[in-house]
mmCIF file with all atom_site columns, C-alpha atoms in Angstrom:
data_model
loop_
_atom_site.group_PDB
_atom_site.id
_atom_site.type_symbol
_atom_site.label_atom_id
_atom_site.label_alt_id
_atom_site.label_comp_id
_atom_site.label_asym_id
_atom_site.label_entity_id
_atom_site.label_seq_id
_atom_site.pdbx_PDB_ins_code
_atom_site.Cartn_x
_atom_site.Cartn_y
_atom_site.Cartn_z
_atom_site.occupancy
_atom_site.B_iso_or_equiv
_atom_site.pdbx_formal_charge
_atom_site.auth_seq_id
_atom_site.auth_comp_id
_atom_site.auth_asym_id
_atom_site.auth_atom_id
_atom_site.pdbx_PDB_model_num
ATOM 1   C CA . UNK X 1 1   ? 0.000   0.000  0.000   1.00 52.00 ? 1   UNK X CA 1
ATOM 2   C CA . UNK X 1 2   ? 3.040   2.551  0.663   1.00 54.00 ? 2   UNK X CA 1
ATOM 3   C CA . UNK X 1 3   ? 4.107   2.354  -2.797  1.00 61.00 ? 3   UNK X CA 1
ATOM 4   C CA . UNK X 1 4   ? 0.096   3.120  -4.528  1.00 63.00 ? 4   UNK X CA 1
ATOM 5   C CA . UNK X 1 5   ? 0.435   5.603  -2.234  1.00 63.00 ? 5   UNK X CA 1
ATOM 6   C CA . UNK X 1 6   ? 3.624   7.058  -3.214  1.00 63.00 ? 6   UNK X CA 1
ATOM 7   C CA . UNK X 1 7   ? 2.680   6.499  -6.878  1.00 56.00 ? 7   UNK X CA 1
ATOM 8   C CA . UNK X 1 8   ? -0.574  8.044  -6.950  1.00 57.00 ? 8   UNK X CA 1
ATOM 9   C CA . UNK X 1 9   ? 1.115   11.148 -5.072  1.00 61.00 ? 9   UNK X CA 1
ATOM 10  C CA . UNK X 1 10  ? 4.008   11.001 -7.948  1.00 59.00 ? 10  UNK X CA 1
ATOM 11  C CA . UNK X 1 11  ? 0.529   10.888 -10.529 1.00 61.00 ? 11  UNK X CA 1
ATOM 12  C CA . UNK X 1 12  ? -1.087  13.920 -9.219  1.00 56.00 ? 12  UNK X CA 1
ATOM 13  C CA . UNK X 1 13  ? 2.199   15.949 -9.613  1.00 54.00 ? 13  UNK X CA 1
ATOM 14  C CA . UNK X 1 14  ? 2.307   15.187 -12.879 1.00 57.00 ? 14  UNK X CA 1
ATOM 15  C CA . UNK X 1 15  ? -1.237  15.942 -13.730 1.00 62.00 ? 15  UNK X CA 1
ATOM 16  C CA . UNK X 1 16  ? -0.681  19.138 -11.567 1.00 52.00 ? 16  UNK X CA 1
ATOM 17  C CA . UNK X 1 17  ? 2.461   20.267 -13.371 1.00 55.00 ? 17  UNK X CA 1
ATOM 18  C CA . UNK X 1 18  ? 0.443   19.503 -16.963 1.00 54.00 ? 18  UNK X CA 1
ATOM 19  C CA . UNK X 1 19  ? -2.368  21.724 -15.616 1.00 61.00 ? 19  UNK X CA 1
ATOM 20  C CA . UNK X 1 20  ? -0.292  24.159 -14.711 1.00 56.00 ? 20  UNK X CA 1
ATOM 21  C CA . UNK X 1 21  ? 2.402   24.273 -17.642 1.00 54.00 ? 21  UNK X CA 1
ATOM 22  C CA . UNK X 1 22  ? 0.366   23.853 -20.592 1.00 54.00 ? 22  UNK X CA 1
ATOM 23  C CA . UNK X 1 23  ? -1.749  27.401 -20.042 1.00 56.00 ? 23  UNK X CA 1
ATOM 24  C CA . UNK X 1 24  ? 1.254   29.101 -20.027 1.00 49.00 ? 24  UNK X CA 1
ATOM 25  C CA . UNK X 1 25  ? 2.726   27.141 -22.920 1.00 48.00 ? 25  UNK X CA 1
ATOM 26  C CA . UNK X 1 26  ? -0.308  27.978 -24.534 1.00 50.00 ? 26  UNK X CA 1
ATOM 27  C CA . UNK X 1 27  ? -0.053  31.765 -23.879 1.00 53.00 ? 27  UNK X CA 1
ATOM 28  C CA . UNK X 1 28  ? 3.453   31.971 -24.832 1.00 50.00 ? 28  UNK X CA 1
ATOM 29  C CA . UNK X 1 29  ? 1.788   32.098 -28.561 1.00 63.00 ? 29  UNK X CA 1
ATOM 30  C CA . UNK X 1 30  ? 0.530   35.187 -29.300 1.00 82.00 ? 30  UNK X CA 1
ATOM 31  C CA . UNK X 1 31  ? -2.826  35.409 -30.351 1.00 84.00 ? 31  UNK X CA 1
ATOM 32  C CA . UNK X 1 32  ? -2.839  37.478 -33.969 1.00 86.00 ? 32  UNK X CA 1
ATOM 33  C CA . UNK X 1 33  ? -3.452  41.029 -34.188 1.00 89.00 ? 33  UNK X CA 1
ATOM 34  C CA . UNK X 1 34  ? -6.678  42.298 -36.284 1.00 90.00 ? 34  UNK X CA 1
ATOM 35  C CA . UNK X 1 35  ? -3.613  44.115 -38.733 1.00 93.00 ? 35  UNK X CA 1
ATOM 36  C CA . UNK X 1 36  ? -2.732  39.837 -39.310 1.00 92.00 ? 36  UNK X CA 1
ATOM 37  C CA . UNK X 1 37  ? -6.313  38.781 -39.549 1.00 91.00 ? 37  UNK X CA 1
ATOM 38  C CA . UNK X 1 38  ? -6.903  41.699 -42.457 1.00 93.00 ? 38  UNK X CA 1
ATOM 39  C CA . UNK X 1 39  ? -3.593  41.050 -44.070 1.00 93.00 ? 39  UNK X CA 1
ATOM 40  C CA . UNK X 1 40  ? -3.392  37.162 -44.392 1.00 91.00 ? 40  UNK X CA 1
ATOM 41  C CA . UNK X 1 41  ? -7.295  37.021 -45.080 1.00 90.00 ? 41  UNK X CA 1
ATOM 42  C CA . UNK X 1 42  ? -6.424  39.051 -48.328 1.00 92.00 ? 42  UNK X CA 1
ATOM 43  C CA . UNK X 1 43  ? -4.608  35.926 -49.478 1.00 92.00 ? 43  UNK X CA 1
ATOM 44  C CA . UNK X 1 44  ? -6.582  33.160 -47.212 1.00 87.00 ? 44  UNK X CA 1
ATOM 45  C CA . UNK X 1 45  ? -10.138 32.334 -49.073 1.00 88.00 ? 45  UNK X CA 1
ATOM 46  C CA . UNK X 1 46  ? -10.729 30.363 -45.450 1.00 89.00 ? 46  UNK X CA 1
ATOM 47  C CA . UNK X 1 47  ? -9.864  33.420 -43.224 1.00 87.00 ? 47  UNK X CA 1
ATOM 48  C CA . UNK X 1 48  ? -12.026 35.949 -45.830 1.00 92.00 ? 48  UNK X CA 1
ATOM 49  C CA . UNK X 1 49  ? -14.838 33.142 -45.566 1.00 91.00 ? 49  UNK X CA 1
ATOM 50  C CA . UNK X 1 50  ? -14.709 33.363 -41.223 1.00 91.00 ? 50  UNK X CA 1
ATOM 51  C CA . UNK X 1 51  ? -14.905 37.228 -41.564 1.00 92.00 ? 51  UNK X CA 1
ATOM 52  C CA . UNK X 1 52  ? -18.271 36.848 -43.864 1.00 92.00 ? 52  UNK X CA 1
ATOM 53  C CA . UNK X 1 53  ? -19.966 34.379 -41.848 1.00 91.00 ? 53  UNK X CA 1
ATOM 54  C CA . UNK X 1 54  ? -19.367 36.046 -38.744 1.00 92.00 ? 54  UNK X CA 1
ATOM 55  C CA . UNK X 1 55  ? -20.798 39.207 -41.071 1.00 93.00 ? 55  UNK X CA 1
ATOM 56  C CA . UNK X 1 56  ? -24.080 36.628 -42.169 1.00 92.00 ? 56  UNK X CA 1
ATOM 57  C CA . UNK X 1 57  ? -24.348 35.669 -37.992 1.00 92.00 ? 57  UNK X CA 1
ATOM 58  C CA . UNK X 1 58  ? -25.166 38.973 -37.265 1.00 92.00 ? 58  UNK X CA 1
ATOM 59  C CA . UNK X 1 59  ? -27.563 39.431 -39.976 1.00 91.00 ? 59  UNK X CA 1
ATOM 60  C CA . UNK X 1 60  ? -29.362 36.454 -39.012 1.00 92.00 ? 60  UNK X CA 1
ATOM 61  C CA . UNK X 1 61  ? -29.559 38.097 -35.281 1.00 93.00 ? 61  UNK X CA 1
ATOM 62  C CA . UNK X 1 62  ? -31.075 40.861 -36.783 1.00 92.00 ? 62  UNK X CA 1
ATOM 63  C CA . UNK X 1 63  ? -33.299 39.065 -38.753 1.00 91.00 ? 63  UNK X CA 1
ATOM 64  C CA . UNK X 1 64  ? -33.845 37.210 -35.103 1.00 93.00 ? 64  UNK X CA 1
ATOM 65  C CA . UNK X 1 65  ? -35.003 40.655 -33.695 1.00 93.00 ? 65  UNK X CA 1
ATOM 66  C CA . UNK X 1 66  ? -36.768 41.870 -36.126 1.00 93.00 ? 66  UNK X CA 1
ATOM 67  C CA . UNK X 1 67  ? -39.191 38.601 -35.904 1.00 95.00 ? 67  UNK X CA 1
ATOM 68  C CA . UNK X 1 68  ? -39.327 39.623 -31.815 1.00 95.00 ? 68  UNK X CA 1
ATOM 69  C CA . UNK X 1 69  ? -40.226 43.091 -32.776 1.00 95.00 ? 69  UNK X CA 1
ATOM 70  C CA . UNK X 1 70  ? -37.049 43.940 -30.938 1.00 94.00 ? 70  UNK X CA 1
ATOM 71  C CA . UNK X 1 71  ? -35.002 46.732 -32.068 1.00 94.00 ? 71  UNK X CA 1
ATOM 72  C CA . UNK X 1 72  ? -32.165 45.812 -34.785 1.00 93.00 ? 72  UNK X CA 1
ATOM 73  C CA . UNK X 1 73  ? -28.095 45.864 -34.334 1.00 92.00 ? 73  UNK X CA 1
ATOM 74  C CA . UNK X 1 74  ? -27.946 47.796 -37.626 1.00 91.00 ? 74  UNK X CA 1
ATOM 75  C CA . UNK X 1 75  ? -30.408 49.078 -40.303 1.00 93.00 ? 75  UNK X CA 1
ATOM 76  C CA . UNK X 1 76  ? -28.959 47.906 -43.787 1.00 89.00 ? 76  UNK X CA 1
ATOM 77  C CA . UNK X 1 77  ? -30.912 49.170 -46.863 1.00 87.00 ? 77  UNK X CA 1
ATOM 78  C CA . UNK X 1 78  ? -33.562 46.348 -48.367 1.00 86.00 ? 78  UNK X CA 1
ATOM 79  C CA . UNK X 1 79  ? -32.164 43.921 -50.770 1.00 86.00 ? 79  UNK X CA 1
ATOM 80  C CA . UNK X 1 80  ? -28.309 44.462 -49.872 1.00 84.00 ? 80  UNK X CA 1
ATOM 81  C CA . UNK X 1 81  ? -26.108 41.731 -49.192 1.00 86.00 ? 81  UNK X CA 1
ATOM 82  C CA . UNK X 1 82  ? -22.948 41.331 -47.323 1.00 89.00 ? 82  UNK X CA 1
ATOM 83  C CA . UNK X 1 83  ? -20.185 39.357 -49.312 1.00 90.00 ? 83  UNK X CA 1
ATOM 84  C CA . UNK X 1 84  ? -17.447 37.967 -48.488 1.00 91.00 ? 84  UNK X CA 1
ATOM 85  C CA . UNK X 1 85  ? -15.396 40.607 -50.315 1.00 92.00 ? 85  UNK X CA 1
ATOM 86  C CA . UNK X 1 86  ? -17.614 43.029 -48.616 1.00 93.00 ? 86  UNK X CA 1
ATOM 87  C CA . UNK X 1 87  ? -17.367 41.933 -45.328 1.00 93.00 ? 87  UNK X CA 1
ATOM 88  C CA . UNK X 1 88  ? -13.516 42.102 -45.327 1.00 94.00 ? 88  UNK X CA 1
ATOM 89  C CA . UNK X 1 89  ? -13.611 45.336 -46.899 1.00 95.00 ? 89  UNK X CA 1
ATOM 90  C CA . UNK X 1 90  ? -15.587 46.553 -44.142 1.00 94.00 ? 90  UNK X CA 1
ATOM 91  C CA . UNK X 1 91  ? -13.340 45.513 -41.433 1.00 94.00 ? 91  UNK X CA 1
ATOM 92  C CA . UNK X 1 92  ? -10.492 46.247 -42.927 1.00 95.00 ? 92  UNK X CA 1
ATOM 93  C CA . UNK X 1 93  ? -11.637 49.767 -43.022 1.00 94.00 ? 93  UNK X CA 1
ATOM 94  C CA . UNK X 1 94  ? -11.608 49.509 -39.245 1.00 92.00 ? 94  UNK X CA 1
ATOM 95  C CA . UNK X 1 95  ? -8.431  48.457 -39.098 1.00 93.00 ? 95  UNK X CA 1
ATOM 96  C CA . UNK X 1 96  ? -6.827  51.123 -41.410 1.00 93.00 ? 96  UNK X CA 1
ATOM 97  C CA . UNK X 1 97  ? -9.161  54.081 -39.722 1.00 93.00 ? 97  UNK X CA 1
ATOM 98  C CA . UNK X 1 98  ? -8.131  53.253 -36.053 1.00 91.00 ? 98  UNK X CA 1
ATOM 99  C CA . UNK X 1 99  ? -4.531  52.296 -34.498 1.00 91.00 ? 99  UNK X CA 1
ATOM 100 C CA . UNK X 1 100 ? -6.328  50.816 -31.695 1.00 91.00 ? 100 UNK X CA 1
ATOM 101 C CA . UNK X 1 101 ? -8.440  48.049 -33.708 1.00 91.00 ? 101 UNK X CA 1
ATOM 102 C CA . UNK X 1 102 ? -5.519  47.622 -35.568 1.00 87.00 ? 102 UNK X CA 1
ATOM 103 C CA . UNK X 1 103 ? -3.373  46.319 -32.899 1.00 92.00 ? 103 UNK X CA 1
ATOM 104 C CA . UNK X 1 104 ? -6.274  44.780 -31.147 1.00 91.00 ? 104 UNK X CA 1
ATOM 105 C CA . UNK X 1 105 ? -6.116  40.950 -30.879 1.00 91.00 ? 105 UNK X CA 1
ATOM 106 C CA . UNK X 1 106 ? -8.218  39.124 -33.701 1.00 87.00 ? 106 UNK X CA 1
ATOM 107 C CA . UNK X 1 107 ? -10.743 37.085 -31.733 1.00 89.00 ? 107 UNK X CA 1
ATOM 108 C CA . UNK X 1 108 ? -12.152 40.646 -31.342 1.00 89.00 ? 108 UNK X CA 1
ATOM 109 C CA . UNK X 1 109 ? -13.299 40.520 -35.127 1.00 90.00 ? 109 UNK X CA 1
ATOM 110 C CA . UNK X 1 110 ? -17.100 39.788 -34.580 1.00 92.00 ? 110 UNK X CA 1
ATOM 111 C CA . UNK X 1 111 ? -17.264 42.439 -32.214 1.00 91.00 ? 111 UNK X CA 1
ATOM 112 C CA . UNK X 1 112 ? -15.577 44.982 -34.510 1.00 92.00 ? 112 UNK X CA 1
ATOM 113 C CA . UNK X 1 113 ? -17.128 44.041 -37.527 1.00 93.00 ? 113 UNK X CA 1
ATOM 114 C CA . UNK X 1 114 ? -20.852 44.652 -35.281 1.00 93.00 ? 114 UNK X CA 1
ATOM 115 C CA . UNK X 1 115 ? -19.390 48.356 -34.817 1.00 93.00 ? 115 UNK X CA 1
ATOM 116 C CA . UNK X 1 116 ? -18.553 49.003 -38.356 1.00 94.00 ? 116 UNK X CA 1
ATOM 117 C CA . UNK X 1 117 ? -22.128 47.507 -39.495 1.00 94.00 ? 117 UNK X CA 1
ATOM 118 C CA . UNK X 1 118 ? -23.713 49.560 -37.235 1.00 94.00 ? 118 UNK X CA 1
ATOM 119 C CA . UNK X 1 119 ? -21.785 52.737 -38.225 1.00 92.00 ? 119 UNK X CA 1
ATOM 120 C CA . UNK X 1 120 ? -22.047 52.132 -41.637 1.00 92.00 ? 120 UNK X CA 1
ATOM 121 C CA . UNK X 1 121 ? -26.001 50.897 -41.776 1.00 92.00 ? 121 UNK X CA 1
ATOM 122 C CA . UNK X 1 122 ? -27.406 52.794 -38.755 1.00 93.00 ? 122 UNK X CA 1
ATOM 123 C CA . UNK X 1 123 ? -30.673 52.528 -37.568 1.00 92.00 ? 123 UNK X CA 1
#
């Protein structure tokens, strides 16, 4: 029994020191800024694609509202659609217009993209 004891002890360090190293290994990578999501998107069909669907999610939660009588995120004009191209052009006027969004990390996107589509198509 000493030595389940011992190795179960030596077991939980190990699982310990994973739990504890692999967050900070993880960290270590820097996330992308939203100046890299813009750039390699350009050139990335995939990454242009993430930046238009994330566009099309928050025109279905508009659509979403607008069924709920609820006011809208943004008011665009009947019959437009967002492309892809359009979408990216969009944010990347965000990027270019403000050295803040620019350096800001690129899981940020959907939120920027909301405040361009709401500045560009207000309600």
């Amino acid at each position: 029994m000493p030595n389940d004891r011992a190795h179960m002890r030596k077991r939980y360090l190990v699982i310990l020191a994973v739990i504890l190293v692999f967050p900070m290994a993880v960290l270590a990578e820097e996330e992308p800024t939203m100046e890299d999501l813009v750039r390699d998107a350009k050139q990335n069909s995939t990454l242009k694609q993430m930046i238009s669907m994330s566009a099309q999610t928050l025109r279905w939660v508009n659509a979403r509202l607008s069924e709920e009588k609820k006011p809208l995120l943004f008011c665009e004009p009947r019959g437009t659609a967002i492309t892809a191209n359009d979408a990216l052009a969009i944010i990347a006027s965000q990027v270019r217009d403000s050295e803040w969004i620019r350096k800001d990390k690129s899981s940020n996107m959907p939120m920027h993209l909301l405040s361009a589509l709401v500045e560009r198509y207000p309600c």
